[in-house]
CSV table of C-alpha atoms in Angstrom, one decimal:
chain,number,residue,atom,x,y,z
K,1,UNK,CA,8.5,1.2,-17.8
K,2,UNK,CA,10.8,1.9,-20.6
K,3,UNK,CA,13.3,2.3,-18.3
K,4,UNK,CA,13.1,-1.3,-17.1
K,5,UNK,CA,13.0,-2.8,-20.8
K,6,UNK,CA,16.3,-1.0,-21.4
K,7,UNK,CA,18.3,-2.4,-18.3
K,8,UNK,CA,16.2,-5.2,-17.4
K,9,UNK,CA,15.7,-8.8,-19.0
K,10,UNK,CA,12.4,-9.6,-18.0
K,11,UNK,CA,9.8,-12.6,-18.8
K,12,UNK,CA,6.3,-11.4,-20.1
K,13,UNK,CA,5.0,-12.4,-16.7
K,14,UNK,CA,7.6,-9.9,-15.0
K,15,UNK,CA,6.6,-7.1,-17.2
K,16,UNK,CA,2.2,-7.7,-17.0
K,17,UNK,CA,3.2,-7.7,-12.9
K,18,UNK,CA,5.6,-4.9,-13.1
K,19,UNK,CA,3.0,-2.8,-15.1
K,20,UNK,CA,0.4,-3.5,-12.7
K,21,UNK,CA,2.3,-2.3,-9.7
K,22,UNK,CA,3.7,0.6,-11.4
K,23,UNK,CA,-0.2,1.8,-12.6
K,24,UNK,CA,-1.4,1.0,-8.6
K,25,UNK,CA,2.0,2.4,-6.9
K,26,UNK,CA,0.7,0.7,-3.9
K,27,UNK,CA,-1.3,-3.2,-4.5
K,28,UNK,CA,-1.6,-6.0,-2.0
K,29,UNK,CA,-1.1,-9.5,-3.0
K,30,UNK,CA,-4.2,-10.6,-2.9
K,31,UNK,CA,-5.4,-7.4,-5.5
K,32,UNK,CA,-2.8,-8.6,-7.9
K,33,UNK,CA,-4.0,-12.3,-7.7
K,34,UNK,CA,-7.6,-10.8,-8.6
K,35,UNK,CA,-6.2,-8.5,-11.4
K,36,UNK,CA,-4.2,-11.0,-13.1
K,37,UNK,CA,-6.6,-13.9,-12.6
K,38,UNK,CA,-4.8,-16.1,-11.0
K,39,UNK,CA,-6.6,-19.4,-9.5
K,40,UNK,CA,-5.9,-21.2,-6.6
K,41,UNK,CA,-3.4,-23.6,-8.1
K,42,UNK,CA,-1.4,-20.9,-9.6
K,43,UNK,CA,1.1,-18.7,-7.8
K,44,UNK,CA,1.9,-15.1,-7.8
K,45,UNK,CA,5.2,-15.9,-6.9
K,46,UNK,CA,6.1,-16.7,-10.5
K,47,UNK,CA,5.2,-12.8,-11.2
K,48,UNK,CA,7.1,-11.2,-8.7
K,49,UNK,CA,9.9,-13.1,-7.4
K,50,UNK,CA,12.4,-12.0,-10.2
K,51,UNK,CA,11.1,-8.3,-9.6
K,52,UNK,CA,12.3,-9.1,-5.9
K,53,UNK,CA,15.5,-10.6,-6.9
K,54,UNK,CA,16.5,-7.4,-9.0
K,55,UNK,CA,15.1,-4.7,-6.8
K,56,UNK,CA,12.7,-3.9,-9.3
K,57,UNK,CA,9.8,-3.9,-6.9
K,58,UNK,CA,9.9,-3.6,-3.1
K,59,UNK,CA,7.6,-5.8,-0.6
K,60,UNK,CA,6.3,-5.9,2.8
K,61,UNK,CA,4.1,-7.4,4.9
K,62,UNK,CA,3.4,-11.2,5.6
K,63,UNK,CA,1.0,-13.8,3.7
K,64,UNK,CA,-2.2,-12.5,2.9
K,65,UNK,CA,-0.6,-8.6,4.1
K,66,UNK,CA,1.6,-8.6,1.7
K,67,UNK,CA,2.3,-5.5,-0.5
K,68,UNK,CA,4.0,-4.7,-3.7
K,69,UNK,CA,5.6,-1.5,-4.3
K,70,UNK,CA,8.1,0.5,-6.9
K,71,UNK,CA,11.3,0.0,-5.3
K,72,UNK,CA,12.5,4.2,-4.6
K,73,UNK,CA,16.2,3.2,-5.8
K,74,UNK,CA,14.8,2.6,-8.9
K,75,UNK,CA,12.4,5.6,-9.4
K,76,UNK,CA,15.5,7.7,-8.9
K,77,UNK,CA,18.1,5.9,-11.0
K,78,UNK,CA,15.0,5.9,-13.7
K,79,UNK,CA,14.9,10.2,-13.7
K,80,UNK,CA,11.0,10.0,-14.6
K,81,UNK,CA,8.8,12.5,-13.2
K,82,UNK,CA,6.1,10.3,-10.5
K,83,UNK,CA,4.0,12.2,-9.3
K,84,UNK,CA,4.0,11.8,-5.0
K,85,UNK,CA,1.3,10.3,-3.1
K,86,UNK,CA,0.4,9.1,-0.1
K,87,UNK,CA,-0.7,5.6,-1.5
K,88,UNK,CA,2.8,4.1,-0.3
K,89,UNK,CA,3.2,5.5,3.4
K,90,UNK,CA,5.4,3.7,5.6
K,91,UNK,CA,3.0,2.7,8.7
K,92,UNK,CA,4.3,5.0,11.6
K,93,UNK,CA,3.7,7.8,8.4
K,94,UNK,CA,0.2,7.0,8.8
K,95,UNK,CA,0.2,6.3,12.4
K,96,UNK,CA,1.2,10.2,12.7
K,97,UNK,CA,-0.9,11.2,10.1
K,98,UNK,CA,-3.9,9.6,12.1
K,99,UNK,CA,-2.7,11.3,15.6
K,100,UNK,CA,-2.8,15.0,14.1
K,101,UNK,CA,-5.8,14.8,12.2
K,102,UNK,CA,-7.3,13.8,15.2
K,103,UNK,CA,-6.0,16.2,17.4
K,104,UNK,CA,-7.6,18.5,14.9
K,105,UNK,CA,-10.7,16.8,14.7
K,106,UNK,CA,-11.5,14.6,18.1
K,107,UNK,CA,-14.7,12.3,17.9
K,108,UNK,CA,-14.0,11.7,14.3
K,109,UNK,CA,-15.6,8.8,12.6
K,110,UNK,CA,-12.7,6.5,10.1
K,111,UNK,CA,-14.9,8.0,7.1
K,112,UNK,CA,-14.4,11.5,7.8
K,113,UNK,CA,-10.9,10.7,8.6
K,114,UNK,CA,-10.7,8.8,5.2
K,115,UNK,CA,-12.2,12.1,3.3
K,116,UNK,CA,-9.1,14.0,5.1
K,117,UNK,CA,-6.7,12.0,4.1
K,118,UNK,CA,-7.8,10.9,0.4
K,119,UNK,CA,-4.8,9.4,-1.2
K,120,UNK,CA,-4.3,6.7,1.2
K,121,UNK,CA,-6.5,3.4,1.0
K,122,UNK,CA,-9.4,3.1,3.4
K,123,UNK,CA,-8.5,-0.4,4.1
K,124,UNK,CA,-5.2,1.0,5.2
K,125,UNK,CA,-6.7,4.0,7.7
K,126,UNK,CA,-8.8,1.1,8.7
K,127,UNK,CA,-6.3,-0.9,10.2
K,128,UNK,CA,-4.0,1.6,11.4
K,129,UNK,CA,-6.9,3.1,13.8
K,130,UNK,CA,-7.6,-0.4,14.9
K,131,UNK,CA,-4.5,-1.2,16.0
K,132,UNK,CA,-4.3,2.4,17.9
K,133,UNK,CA,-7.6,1.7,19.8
K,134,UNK,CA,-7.2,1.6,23.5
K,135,UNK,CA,-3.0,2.5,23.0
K,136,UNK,CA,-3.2,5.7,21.8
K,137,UNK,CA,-6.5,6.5,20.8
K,138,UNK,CA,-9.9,6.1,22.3
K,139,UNK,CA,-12.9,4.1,20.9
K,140,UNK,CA,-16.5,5.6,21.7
K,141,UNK,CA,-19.9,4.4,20.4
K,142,UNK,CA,-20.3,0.9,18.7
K,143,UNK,CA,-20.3,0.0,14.6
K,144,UNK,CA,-21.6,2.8,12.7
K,145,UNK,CA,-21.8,5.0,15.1
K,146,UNK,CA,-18.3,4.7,16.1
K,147,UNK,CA,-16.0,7.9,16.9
K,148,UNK,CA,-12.3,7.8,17.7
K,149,UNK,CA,-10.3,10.7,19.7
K,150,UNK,CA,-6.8,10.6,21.3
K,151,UNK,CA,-6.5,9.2,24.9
C-alpha cells in the first residue's frame, strides 16, 4: 500500500477499494459491493475504474462474475514480500488442480475436495467441478450425497 501512495494519485474511494482487494488478494464484485455498502443506486465502478485505468488492480470475469485482483506487474515493481496463495488461480490452474486430486482420490465429494485444496474459495471449486461434469469428470449420487471421479 505504501507503495501505491508514493507513485499513485489516488481518490479516497480508490484507496478504501484498493485496500480491500489487497487484504482479500482475490474478491468478486458483488463481495466488494457488500464490504463497502454500496446500494443499488450507487456503483462500484466509481471504486475501481481508475485502479483499472492505471493497472493497479487486475479484473476478470463478466457482470455479476466479475473479480478484482492485485495486478502481478505491480506486486513485482512494488519489491514487498506477499506471501503466495492459491486464492488467485487462473481457472485451467484449478481445472488441473481438480483433475489430480481426483485421480488421487476418485468418488470424492466437493467438500473433501475443498479440505484438500484449502486456499482456494469453495465457491470457486464449486463451479469449476460443475462445469467439468459429464466433460471430464463423472457425476454419481444426487445432492448431498454427490461423488465426482474422472470419466
Amino acid at each position: 500500500m505504501d507503495y501505491v501512495d508514493h507513485n499513485y494519485q489516488l481518490s479516497q474511494k480508490n484507496k478504501i477499494a484498493f485496500g480491500i482487494i489487497a487484504r482479500e488478494k482475490r474478491i468478486s464484485a458483488t463481495d466488494l459491493s457488500k464490504i463497502l455498502q454500496l446500494t443499488g443506486e450507487e456503483r462500484l465502478r466509481s471504486y475501481t475504474d481508475n485502479l483499472d485505468k492505471m493497472h493497479l488492480i487486475a479484473r476478470g470475469g463478466v457482470k455479476k462474475g466479475t473479480y478484482f485482483q492485485i495486478n502481478d506487474t505491480l506486486l513485482r515493481n512494488a519489491k514487498s514480500n506477499i506471501v503466495t496463495t492459491l486464492k488467485t488461480i487462473e481457472p485451467y490452474a484449478l481445472k488441473a488442480l481438480v483433475l489430480e486430486d481426483l485421480k488421487k482420490h476418485p468418488k470424492s465429494k466437493i467438500s473433501q475436495m475443498a479440505e484438500r485444496i484449502p486456499d482456494v474459495e469453495l465457491k470457486e471449486i464449486i463451479k469449476m467441478v460443475y462445469s467439468m461434469v459429464d466433460k471430464e469428470i463423472i457425476k454419481e449420487g444426487s445432492r448431498s450425497d454427490c461423488t465426482y471421479s474422472i470419466k
